[in-house]
mmCIF file of C-alpha atoms and ligand atoms in Angstrom:
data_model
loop_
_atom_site.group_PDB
_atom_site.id
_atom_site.type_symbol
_atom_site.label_atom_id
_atom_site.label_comp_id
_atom_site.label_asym_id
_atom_site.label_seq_id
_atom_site.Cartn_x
_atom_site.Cartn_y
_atom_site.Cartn_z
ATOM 1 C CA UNK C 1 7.206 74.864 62.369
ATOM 2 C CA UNK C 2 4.533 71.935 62.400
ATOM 3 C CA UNK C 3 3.136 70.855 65.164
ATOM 4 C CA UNK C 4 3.914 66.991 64.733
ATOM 5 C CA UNK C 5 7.483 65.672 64.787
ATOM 6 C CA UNK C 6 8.711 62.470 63.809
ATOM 7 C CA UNK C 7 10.658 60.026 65.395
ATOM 8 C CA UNK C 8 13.095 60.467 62.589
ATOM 9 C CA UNK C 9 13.692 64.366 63.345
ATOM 10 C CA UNK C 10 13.978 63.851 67.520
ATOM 11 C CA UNK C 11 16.456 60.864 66.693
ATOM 12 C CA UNK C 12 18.475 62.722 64.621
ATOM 13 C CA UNK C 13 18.428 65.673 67.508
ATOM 14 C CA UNK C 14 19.776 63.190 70.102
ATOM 15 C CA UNK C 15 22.792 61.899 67.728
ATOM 16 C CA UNK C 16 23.676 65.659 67.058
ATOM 17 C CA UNK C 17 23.365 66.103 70.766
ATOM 18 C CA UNK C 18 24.902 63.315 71.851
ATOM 19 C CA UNK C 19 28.215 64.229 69.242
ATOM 20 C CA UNK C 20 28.441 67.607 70.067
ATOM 21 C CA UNK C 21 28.210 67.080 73.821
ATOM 22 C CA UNK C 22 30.636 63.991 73.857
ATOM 23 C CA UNK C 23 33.044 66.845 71.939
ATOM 24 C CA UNK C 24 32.723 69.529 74.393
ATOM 25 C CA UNK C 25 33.108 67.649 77.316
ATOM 26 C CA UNK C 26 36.547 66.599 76.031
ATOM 27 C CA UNK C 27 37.095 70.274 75.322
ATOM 28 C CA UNK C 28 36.295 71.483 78.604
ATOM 29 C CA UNK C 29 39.144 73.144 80.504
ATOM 30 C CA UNK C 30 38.128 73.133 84.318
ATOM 31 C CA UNK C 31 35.854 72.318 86.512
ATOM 32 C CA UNK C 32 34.122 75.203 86.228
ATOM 33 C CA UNK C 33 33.656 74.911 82.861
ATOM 34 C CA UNK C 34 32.457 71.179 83.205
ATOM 35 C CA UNK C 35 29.461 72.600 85.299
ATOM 36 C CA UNK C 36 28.189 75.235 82.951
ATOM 37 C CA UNK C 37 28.486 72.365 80.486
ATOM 38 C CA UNK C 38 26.885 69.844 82.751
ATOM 39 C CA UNK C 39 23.478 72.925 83.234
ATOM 40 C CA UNK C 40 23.279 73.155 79.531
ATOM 41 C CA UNK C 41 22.601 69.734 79.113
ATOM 42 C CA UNK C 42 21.339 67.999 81.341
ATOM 43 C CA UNK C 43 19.986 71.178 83.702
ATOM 44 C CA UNK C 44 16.308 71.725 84.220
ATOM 45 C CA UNK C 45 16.397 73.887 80.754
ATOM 46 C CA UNK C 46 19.213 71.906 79.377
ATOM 47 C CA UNK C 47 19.292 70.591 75.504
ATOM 48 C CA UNK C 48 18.150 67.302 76.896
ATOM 49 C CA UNK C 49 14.912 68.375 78.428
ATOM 50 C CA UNK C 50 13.919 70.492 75.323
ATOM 51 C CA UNK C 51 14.230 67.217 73.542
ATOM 52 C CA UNK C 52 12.215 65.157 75.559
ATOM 53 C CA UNK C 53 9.484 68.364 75.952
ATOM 54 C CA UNK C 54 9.193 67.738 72.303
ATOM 55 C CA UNK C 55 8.684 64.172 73.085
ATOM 56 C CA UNK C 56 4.953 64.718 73.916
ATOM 57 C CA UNK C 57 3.970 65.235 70.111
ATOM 58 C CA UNK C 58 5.057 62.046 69.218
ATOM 59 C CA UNK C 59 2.678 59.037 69.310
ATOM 60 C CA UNK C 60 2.344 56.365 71.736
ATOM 61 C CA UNK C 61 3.993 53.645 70.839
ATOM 62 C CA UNK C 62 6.965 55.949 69.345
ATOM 63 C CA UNK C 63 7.530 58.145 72.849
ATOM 64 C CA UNK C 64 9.395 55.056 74.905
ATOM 65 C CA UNK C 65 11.249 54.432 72.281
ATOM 66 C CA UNK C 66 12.989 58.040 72.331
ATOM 67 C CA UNK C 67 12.276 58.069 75.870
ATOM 68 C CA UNK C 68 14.534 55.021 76.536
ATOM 69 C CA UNK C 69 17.198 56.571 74.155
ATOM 70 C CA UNK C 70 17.306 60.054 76.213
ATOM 71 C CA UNK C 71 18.139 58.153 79.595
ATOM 72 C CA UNK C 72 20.964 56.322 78.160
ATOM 73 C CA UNK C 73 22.538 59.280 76.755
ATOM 74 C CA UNK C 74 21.365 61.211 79.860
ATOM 75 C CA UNK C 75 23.833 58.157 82.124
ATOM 76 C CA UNK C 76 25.969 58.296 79.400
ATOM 77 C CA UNK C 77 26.630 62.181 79.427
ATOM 78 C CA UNK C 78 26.512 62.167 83.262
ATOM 79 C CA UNK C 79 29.456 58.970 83.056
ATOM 80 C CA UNK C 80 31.815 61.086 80.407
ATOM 81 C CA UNK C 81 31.551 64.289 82.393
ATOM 82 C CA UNK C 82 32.558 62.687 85.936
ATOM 83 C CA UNK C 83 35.655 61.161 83.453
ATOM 84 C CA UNK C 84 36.523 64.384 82.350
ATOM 85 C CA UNK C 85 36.391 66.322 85.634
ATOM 86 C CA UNK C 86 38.663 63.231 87.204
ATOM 87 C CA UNK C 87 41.029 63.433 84.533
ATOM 88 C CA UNK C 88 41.102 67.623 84.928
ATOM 89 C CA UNK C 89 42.072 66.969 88.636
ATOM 90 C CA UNK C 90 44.695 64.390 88.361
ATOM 91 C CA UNK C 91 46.088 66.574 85.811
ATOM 92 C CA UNK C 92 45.634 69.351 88.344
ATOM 93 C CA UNK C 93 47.282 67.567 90.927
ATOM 94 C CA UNK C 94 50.338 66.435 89.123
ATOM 95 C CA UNK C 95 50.968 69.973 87.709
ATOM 96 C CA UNK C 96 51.093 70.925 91.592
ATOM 97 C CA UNK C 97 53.491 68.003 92.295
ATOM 98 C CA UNK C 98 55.643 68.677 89.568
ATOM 99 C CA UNK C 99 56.205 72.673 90.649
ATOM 100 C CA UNK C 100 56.953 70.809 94.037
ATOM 101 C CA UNK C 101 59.313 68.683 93.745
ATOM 102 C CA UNK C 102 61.943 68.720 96.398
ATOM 103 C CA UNK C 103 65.697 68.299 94.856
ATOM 104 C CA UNK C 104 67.124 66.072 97.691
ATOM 105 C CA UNK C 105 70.889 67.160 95.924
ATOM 106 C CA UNK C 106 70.095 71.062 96.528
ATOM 107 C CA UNK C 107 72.388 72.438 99.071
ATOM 108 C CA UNK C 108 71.251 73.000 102.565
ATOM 109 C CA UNK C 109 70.757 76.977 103.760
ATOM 110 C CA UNK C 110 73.354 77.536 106.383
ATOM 111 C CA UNK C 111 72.286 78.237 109.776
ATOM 112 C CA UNK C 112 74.847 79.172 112.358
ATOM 113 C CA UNK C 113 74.465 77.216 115.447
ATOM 114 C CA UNK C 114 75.864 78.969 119.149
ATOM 115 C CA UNK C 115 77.314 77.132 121.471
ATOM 116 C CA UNK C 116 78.788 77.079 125.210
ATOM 117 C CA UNK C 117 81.233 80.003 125.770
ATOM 118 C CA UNK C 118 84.536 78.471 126.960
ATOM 119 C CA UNK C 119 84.110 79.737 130.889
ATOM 120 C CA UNK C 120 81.049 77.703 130.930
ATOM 121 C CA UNK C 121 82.153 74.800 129.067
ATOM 122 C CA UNK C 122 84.989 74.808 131.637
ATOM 123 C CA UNK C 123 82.603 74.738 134.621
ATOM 124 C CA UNK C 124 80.851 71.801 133.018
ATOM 125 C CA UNK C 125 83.521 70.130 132.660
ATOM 126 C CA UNK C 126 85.184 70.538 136.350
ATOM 127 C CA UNK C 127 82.035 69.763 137.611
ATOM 128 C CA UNK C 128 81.460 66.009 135.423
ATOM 129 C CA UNK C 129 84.706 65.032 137.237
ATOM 130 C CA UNK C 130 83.490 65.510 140.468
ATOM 131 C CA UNK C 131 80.063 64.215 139.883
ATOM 132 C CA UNK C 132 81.757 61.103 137.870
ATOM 133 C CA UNK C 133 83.987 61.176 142.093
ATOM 134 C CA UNK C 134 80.824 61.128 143.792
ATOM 135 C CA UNK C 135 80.270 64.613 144.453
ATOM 136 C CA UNK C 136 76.844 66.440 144.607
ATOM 137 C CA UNK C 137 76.639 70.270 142.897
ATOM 138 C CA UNK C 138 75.564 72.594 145.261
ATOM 139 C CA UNK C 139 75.207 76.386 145.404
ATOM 140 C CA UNK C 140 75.165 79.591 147.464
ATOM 141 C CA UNK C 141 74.293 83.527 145.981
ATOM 142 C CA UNK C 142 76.448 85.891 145.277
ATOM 143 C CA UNK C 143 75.083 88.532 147.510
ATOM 144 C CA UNK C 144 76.841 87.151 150.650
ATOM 145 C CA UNK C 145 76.795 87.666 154.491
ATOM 146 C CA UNK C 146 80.326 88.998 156.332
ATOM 147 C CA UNK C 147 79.013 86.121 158.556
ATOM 148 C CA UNK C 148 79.251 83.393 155.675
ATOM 149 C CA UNK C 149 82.310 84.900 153.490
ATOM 150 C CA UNK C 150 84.185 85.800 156.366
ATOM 151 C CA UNK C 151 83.808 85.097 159.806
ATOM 152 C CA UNK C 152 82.201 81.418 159.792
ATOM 153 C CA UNK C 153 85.393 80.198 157.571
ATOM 154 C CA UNK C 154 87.299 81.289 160.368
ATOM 155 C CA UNK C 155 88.053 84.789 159.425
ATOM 156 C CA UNK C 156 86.812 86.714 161.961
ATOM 157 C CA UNK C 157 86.861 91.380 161.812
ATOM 158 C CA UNK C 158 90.511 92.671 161.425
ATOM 159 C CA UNK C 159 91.698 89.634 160.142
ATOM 160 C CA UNK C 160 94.710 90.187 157.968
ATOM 161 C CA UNK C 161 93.064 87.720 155.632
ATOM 162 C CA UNK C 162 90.418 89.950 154.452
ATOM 163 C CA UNK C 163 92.883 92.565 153.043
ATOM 164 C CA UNK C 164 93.462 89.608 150.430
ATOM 165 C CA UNK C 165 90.493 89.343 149.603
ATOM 166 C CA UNK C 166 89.033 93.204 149.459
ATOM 167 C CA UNK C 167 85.750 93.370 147.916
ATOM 168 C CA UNK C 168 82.331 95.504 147.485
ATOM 169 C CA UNK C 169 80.019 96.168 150.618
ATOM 170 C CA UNK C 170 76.488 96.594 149.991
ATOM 171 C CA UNK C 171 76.156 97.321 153.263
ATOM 172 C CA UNK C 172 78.191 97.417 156.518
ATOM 173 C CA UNK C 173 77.418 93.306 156.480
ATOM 174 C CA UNK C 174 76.142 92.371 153.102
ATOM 175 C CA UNK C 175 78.909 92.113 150.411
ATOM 176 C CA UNK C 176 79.528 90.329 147.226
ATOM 177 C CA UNK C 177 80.869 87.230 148.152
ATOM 178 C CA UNK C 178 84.836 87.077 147.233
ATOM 179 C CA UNK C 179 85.018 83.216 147.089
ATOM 180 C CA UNK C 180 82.692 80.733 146.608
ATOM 181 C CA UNK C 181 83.944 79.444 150.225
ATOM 182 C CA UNK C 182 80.650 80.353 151.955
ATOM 183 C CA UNK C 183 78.578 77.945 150.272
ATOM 184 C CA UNK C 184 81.074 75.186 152.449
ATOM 185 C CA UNK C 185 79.372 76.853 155.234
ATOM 186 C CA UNK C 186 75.657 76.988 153.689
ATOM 187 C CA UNK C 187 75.494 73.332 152.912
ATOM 188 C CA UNK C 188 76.930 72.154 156.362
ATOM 189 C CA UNK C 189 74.398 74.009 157.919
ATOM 190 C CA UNK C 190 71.361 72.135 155.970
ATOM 191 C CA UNK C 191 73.233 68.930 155.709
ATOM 192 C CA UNK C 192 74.519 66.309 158.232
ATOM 193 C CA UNK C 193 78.001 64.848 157.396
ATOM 194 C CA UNK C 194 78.946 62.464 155.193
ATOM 195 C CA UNK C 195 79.008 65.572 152.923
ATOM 196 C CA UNK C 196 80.292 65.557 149.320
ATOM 197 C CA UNK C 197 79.719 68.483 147.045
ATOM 198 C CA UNK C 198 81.153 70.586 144.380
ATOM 199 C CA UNK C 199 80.318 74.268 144.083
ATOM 200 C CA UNK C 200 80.881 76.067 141.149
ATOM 201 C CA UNK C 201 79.588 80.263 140.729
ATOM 202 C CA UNK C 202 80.944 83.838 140.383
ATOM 203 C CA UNK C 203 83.187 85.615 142.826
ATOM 204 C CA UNK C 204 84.135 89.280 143.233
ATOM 205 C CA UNK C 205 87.125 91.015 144.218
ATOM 206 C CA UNK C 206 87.858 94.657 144.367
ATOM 207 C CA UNK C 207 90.994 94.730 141.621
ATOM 208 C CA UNK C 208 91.773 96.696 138.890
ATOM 209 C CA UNK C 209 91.663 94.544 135.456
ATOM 210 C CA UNK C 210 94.220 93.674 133.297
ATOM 211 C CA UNK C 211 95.459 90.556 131.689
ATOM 212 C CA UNK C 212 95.106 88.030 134.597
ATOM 213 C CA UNK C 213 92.678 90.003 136.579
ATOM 214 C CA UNK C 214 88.814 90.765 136.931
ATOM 215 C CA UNK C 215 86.651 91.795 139.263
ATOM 216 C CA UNK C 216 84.357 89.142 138.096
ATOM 217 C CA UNK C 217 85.588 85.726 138.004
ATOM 218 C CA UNK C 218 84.115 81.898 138.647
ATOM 219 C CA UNK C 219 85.344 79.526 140.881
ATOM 220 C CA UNK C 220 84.155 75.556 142.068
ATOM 221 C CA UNK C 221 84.491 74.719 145.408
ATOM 222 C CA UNK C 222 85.010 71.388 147.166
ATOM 223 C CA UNK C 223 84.559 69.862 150.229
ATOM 224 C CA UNK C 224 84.852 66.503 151.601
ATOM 225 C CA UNK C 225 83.309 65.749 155.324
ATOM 226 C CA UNK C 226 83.433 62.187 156.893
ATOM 227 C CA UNK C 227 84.804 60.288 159.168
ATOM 228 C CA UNK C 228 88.668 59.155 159.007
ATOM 229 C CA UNK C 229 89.029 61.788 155.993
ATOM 230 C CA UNK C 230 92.767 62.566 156.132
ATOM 231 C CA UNK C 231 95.573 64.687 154.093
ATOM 232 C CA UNK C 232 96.197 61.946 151.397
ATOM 233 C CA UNK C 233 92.343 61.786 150.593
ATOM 234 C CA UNK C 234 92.640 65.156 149.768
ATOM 235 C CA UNK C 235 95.993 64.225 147.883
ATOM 236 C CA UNK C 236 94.174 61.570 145.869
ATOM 237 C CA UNK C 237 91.795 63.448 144.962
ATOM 238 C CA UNK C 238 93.004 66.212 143.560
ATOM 239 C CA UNK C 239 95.692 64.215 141.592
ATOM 240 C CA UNK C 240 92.934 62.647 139.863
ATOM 241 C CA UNK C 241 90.599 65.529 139.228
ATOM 242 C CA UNK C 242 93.689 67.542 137.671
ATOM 243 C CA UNK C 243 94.863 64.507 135.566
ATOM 244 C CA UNK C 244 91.268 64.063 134.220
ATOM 245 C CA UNK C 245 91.310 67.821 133.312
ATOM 246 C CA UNK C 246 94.839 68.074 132.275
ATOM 247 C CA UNK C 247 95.869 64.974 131.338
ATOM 248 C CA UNK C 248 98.525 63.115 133.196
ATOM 249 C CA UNK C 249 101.227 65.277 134.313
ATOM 250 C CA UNK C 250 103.134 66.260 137.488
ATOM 251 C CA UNK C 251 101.280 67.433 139.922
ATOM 252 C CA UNK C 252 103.307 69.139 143.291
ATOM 253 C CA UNK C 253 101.466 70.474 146.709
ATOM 254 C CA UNK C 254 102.884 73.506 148.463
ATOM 255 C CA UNK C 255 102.430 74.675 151.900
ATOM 256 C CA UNK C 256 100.200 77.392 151.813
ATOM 257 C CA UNK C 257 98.043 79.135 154.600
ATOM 258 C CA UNK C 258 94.573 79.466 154.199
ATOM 259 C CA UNK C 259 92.509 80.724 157.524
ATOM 260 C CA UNK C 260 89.968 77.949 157.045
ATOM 261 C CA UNK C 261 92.238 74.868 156.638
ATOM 262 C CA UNK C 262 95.075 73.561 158.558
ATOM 263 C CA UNK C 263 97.103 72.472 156.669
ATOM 264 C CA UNK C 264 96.883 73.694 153.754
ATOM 265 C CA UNK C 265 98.358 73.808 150.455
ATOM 266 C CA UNK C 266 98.275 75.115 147.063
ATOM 267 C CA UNK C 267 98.656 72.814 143.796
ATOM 268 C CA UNK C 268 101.165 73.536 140.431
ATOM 269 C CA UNK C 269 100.897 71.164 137.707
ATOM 270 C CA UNK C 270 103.792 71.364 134.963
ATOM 271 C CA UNK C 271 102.771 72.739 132.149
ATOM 272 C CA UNK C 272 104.373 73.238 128.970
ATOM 273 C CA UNK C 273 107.494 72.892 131.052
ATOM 274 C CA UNK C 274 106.648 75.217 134.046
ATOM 275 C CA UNK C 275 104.793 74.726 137.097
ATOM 276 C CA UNK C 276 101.298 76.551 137.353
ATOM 277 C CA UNK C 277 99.487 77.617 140.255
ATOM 278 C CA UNK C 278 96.220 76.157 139.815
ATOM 279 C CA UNK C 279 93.987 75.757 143.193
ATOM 280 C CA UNK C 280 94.101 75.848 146.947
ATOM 281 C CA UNK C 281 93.480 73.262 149.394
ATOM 282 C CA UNK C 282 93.616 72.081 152.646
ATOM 283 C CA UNK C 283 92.478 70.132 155.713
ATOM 284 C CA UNK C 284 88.988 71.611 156.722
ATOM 285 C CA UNK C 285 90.234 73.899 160.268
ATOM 286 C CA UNK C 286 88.810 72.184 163.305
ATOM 287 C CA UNK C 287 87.419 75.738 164.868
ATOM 288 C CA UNK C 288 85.365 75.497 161.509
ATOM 289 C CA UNK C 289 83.567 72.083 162.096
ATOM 290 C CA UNK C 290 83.513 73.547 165.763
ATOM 291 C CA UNK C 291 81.757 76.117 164.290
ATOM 292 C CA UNK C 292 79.113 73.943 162.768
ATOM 293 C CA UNK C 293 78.547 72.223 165.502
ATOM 294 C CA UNK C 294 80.490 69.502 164.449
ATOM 295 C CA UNK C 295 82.811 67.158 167.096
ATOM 296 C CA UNK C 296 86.288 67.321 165.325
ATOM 297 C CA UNK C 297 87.530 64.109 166.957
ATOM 298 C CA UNK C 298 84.690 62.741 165.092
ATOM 299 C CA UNK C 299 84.559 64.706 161.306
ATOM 300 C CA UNK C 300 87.457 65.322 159.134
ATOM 301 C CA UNK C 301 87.168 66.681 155.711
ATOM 302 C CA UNK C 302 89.040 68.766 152.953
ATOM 303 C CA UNK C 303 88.136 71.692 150.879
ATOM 304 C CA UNK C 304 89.514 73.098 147.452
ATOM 305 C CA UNK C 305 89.009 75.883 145.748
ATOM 306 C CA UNK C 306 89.637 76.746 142.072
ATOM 307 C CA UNK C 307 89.475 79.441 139.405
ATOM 308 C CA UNK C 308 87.659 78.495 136.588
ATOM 309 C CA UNK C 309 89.145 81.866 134.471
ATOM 310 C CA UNK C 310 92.790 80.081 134.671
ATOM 311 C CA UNK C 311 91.741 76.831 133.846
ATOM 312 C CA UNK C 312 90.013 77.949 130.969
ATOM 313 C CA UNK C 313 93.323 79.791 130.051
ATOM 314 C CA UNK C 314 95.561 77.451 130.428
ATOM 315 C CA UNK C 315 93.291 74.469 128.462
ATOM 316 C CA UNK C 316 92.961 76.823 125.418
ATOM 317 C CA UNK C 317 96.466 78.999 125.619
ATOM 318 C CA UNK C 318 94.403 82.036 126.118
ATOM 319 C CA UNK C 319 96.743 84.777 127.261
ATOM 320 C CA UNK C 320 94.207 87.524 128.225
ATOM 321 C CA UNK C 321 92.037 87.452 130.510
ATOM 322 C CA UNK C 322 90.023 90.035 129.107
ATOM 323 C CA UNK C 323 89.445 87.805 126.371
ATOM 324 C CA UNK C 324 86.901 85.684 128.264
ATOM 325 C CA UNK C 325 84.537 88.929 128.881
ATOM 326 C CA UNK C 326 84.830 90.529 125.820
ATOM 327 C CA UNK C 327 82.134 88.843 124.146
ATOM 328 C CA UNK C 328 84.495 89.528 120.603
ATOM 329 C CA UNK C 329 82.866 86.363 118.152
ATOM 330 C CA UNK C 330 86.046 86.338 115.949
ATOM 331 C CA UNK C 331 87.416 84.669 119.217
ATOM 332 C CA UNK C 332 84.972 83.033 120.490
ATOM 333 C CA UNK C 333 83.962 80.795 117.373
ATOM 334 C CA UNK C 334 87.635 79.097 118.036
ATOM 335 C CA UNK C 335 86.052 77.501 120.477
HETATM 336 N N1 DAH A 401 88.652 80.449 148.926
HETATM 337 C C1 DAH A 401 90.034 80.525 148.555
HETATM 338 C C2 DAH A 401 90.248 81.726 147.667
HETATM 339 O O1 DAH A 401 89.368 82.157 147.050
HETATM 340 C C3 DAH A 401 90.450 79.298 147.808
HETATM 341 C C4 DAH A 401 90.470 78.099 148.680
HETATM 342 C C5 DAH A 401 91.653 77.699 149.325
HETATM 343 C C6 DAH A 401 89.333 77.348 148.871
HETATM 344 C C7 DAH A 401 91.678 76.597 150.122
HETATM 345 C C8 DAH A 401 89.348 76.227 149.690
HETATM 346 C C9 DAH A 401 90.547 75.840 150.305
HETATM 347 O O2 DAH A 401 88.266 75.478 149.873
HETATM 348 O O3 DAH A 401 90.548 74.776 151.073
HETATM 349 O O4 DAH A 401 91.373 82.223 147.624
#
């Protein structure tokens, strides 16, 4: 090897590199292969710096003349391999796309949705009419005082009324409450009259089950305290709160007893061509309001009482009770 060069043999070295470069570049695959591309050529012991190391034999007036030529094709190399590497991650990026395309036609993946269990639906739905009346929702526990269950609605010890309603003691004076009664009591004594509320929770009763009967069962309570509150009040409003539920059909009040109204009456409607039992009711007793320390020349009010189980029933043609507590999905996705 001599140690001149011409002009001739470095320009011919820069064409060759320039081609061959230009070539791979296209060639080149990835990004990473780009780089090891980009070090070989124009890196610190790239092609391109051996060329202009051999640079220094030339002569003076010859050396800016390559040297000019070697920083084009140095921008020009640097230009083509920031085309290639955008080109390798558009088509990088449209690959990815593609594989994710969403198919807006594919059928949805079925997910089962729950909803309310038909006791509970019931509730609700007892308890919109009364709110859509005016009435407030109020509530009492479960775990109830003889005082509150019994005694304060006017059922005082050895009261034959407490054989109808026989129930579980926790103690000598705690029980599980056996209607949902009590809470009439609760809420008159935190609240002053006018007094509207609706009461809905679970009762217990000491019976054996079968198909209309449970130990466990839900009822809404009612009650109505103001002044110049009389029997067809009470009338009115039942009539309309069973016709909203029911629809409109006859509706009949019997004389009942109940030891906390006077009078008092249960309510059929005529169903499917019979008449149905469906709540209680009555004029609240004056030795109640006494009770609450409430003037009865002053106050009058009425109070209902429902079960929610029988309502339920009746709504959906639901024969057992049993049904209701059996948890059994086959039935309850009917609903
Ligand atoms: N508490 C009664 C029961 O469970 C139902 C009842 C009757 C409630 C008359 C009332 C009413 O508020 O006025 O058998």
């Amino acid at each position: 090897m001599s140690a001149t060069i011409s002009l001739q043999q470095l320009s011919e070295q820069l064409d060759s590199l320039e081609a061959e470069a230009a070539a791979a570049i296209q060639a080149a695959g990835s990004a990473a292969d780009l780089e090891t591309l980009r070090v070989g050529l124009l890196g610190k012991k790239g092609r391109l710096s051996a060329v202009l190391g051999a640079m220094g034999r030339l002569s003076a007036e010859e050396r800016p003349l390559v040297g000019q030529r070697a920083n084009r094709l140095k921008e020009q190399l640097q230009e083509l391999l920031a085309e290639r590497l955008g080109g390798l991650k558009r088509a990088v990026l449209e690959q990815k796309l593609e594989g994710e395309r969403l198919d807006v036609t594919a059928p949805s993946r079925y997910v089962p949705a729950g909803h309310r269990h038909p006791l509970i639906a019931t509730v609700e739905e007892i308890v919109d009419i009364f709110s859509g009346l005016g009435y407030r929702v109020a509530e009492g526990p479960e775990v109830e005082s003889d005082h509150y269950n019994f005694t304060a609605l006017n059922i005082p010890p050895d009261h034959p009324a407490r054989d109808m309603q026989d129930t579980f003691y926790l103690s000598e004076s705690t029980l599980l409450r056996t209607h949902t009664s009590p809470v009439q009591i609760r809420h008159l004594e935190s609240t002053p009259p006018p007094v509207r509320i609706v009461a809905p929770g679970r009762v217990f009763r000491r019976d054996a089950v079968d198909a209309t009967h449970s130990p466990v069962f839900h009822q809404v309570e009612v009650l109505a305290i103001d002044e110049g509150l009389d029997f067809s009040h009470l009338r009115g409003t039942v009539t309309t709160f069973l016709q909203q539920f029911f629809g409109d059909l006859p509706v009949r009040f019997r004389a009942s007893y109940f030891p906390f109204t006077e009078p008092s009456a249960e309510v059929d409607v005529q169903w499917r061509g019979r008449w149905l039992e469906v709540m209680g009711c009555g004029m609240v007793d004056p030795a109640v309001l006494e009770g609450m320390g409430l003037d009865p020349e002053r106050w009058s009010g009425f109070a209902a009482g429902l079960g929610v189980e029988r309502f339920c029933m009746v709504r959906h043609g639901i024969d057992d009770i049993r049904r209701l507590y059996s948890s059994d999905l086959r039935f309850l996705e009917q609903f």
